[in-house]
mmCIF file of C-alpha atoms in Angstrom:
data_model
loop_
_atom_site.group_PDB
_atom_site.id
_atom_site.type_symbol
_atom_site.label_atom_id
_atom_site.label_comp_id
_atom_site.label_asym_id
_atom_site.label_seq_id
_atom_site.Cartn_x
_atom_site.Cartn_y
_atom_site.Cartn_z
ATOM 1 C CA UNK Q 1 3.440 31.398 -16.447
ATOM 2 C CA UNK Q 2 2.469 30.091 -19.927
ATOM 3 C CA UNK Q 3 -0.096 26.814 -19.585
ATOM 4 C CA UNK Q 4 1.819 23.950 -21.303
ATOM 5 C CA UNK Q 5 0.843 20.506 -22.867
ATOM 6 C CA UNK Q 6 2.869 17.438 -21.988
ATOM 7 C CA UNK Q 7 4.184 15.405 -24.845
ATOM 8 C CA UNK Q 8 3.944 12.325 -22.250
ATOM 9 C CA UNK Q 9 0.463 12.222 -20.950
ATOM 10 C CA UNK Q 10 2.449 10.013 -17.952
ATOM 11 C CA UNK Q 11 4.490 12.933 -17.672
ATOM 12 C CA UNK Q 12 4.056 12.793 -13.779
ATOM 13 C CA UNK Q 13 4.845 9.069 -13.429
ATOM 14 C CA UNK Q 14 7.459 9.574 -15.614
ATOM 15 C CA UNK Q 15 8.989 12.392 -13.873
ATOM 16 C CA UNK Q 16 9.093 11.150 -10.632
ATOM 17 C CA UNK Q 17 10.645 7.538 -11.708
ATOM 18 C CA UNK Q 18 13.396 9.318 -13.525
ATOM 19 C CA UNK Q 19 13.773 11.773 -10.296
ATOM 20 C CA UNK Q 20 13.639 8.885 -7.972
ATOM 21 C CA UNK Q 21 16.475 7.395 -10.196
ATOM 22 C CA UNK Q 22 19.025 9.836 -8.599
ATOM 23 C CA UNK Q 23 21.042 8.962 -5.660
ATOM 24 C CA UNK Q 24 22.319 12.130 -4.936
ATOM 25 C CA UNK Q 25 18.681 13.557 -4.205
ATOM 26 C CA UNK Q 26 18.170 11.027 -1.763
ATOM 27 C CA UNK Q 27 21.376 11.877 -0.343
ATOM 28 C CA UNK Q 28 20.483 14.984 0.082
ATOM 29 C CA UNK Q 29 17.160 14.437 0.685
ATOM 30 C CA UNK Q 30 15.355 16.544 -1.710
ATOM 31 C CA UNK Q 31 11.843 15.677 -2.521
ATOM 32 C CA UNK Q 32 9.067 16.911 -4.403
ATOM 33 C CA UNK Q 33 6.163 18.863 -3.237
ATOM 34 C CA UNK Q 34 4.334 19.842 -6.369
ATOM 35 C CA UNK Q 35 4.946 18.620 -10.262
ATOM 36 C CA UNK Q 36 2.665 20.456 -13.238
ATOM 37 C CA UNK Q 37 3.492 20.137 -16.873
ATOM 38 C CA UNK Q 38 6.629 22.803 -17.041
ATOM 39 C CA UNK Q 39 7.308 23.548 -13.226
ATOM 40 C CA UNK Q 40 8.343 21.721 -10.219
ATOM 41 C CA UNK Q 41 8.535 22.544 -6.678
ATOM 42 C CA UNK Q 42 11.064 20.832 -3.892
ATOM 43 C CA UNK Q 43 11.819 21.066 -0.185
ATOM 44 C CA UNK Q 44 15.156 19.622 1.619
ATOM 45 C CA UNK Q 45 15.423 20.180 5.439
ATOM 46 C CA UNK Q 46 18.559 21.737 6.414
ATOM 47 C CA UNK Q 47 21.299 19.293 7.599
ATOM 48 C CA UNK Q 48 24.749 20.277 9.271
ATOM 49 C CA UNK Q 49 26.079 17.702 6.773
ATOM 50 C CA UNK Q 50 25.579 20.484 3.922
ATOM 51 C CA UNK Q 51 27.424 23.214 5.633
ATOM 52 C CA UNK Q 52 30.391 24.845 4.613
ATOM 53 C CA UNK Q 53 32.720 26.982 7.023
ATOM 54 C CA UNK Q 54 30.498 29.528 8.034
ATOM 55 C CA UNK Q 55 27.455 27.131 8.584
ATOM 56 C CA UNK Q 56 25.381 27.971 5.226
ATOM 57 C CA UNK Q 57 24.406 25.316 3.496
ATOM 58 C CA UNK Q 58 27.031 25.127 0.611
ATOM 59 C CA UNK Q 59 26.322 26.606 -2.146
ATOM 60 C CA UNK Q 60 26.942 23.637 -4.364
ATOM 61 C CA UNK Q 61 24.292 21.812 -2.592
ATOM 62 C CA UNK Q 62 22.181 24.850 -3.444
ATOM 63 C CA UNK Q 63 23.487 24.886 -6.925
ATOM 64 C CA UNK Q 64 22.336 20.805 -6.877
ATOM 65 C CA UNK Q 65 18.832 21.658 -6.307
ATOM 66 C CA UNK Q 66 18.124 24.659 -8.644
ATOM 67 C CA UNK Q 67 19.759 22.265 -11.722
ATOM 68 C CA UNK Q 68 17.853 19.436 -10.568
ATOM 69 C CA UNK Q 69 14.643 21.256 -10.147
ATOM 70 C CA UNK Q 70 15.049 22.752 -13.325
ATOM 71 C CA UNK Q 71 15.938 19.528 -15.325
ATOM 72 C CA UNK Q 72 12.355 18.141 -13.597
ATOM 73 C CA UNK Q 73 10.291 21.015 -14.708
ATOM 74 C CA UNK Q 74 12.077 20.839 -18.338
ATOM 75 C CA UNK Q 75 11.579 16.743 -18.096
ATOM 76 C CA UNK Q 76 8.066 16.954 -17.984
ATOM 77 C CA UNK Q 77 7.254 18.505 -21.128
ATOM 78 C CA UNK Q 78 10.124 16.066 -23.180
ATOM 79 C CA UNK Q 79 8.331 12.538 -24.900
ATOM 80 C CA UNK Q 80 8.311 9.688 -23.287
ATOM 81 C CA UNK Q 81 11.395 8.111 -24.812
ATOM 82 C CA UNK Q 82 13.021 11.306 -23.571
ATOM 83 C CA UNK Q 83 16.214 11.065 -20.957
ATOM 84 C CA UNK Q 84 17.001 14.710 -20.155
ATOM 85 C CA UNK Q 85 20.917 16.338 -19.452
ATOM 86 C CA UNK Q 86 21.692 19.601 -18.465
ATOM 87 C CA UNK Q 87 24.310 21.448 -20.767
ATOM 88 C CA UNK Q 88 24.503 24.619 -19.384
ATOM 89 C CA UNK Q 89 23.663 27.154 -16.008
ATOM 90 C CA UNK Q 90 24.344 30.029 -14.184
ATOM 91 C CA UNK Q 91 23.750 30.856 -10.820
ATOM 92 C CA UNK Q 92 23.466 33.506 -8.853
ATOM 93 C CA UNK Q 93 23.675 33.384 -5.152
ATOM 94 C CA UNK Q 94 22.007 36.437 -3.670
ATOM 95 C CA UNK Q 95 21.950 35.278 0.202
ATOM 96 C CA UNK Q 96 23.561 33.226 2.560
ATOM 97 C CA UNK Q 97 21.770 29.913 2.964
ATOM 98 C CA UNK Q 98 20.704 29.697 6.146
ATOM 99 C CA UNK Q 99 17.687 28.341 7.389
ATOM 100 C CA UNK Q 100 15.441 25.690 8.369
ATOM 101 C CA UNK Q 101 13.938 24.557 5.253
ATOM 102 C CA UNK Q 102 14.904 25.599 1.092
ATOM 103 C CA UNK Q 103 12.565 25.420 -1.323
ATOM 104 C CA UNK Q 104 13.505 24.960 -5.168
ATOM 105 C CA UNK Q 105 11.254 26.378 -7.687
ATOM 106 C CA UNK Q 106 11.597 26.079 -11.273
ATOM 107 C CA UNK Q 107 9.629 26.682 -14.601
ATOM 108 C CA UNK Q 108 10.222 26.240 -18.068
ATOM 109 C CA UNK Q 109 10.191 29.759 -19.817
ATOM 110 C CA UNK Q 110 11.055 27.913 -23.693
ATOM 111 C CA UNK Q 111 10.779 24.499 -24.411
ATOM 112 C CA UNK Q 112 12.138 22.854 -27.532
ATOM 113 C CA UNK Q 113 12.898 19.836 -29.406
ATOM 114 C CA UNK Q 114 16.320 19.159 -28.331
ATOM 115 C CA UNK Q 115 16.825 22.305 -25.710
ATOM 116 C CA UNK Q 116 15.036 23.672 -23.194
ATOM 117 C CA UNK Q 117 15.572 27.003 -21.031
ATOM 118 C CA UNK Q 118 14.554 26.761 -17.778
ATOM 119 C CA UNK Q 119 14.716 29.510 -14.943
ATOM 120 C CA UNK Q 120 14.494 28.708 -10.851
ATOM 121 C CA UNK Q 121 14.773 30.142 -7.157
ATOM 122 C CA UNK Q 122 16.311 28.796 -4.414
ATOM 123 C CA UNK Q 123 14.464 30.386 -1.212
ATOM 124 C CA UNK Q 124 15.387 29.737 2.501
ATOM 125 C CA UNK Q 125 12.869 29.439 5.178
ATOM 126 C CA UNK Q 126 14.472 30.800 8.658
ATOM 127 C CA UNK Q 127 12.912 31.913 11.850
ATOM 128 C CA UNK Q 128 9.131 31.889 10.157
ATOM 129 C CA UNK Q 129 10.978 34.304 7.316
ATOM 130 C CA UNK Q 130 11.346 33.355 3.199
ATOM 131 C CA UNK Q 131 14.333 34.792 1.744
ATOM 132 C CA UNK Q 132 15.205 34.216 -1.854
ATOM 133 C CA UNK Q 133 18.733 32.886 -1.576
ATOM 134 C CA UNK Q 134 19.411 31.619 -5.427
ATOM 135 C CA UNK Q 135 18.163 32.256 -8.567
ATOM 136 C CA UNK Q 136 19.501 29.414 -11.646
ATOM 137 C CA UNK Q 137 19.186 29.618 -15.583
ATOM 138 C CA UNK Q 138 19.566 26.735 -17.804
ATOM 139 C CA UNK Q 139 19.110 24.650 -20.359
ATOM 140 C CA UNK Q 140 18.870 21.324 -20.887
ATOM 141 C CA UNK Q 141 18.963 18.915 -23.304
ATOM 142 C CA UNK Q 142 16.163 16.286 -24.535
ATOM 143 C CA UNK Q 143 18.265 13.106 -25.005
ATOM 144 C CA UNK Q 144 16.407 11.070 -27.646
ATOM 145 C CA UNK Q 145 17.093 7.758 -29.185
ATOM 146 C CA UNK Q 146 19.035 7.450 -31.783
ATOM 147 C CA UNK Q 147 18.136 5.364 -34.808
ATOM 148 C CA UNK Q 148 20.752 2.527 -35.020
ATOM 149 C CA UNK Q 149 22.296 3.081 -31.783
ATOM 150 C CA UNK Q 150 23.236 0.657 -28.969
ATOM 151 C CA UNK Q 151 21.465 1.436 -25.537
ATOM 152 C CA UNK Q 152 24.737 -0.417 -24.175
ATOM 153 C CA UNK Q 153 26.657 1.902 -21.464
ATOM 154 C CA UNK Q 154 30.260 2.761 -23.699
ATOM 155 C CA UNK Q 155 33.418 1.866 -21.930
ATOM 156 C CA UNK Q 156 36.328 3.888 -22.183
ATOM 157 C CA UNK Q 157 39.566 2.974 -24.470
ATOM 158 C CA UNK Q 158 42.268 1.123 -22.069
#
């Protein structure tokens, strides 16, 4: 893992407020365990809520926490008048998601002005076993002001 400097020396504050800013993490009540300029770590406990027919977590839920985990790590290393959007992943699911506990790792392999690359693992924790489950690359996009523009939320045509 390459050693990198945050833009935002309140990267950390920064990335958390913009984390906790998400609803659907506290649905699904992902949090963060560990936060370093260019990588993130998260846990969410398993919950029958998340299941699909065969009683794995879905993988859409799965798929929620790699691109979430890797628009953190990415956010951390964007300036401070940075909002961040992903704009493109794949997945790869390489086990059933079953467990107790899944962990969501991610790290930033290139970051850029406007576009980052960004690759993570999804592991589950099951009967005092880690499996690696998921692995996720994407990239996402540095949303920066832009000069002249209205901060106003656009409303669609009628």
């Amino acid at each position: 893992m390459v050693a990198f400097e945050p833009k935002n020396p309140g990267y950390r504050a920064a990335a958390v407020a913009m984390f906790e800013r998400q609803p659907a993490m506290r649905t699904l009540r992902i949090v963060i365990v560990r936060l370093a300029p260019g990588e993130v770590e998260m846990a969410m406990l398993h919950s029958a809520d998340f299941t699909q027919q065969n009683g794995f977590v879905h993988a859409g839920i799965i798929t929620t926490g790699l691109d979430n985990a890797c628009g953190v790590a990415a956010f951390t290393l964007m300036p401070s008048e940075a909002d961040i959007l992903t704009v493109e992943f794949k997945t790869t699911l390489l086990a059933p998601a079953r467990g107790e506990r899944f962990v969501f790792k991610a790290e930033v392999i290139k970051p850029g002005r406007t576009l980052t690359f960004c690759e993570a693992r999804a592991f589950a924790e099951h009967a005092g076993k880690t499996t690696l489950i998921a692995t996720m690359t994407g990239t996402l996009m540095a949303m920066l002001p832009r000069v002249g523009a209205s901060h106003e939320p656009r409303s669609l045509p009628a």
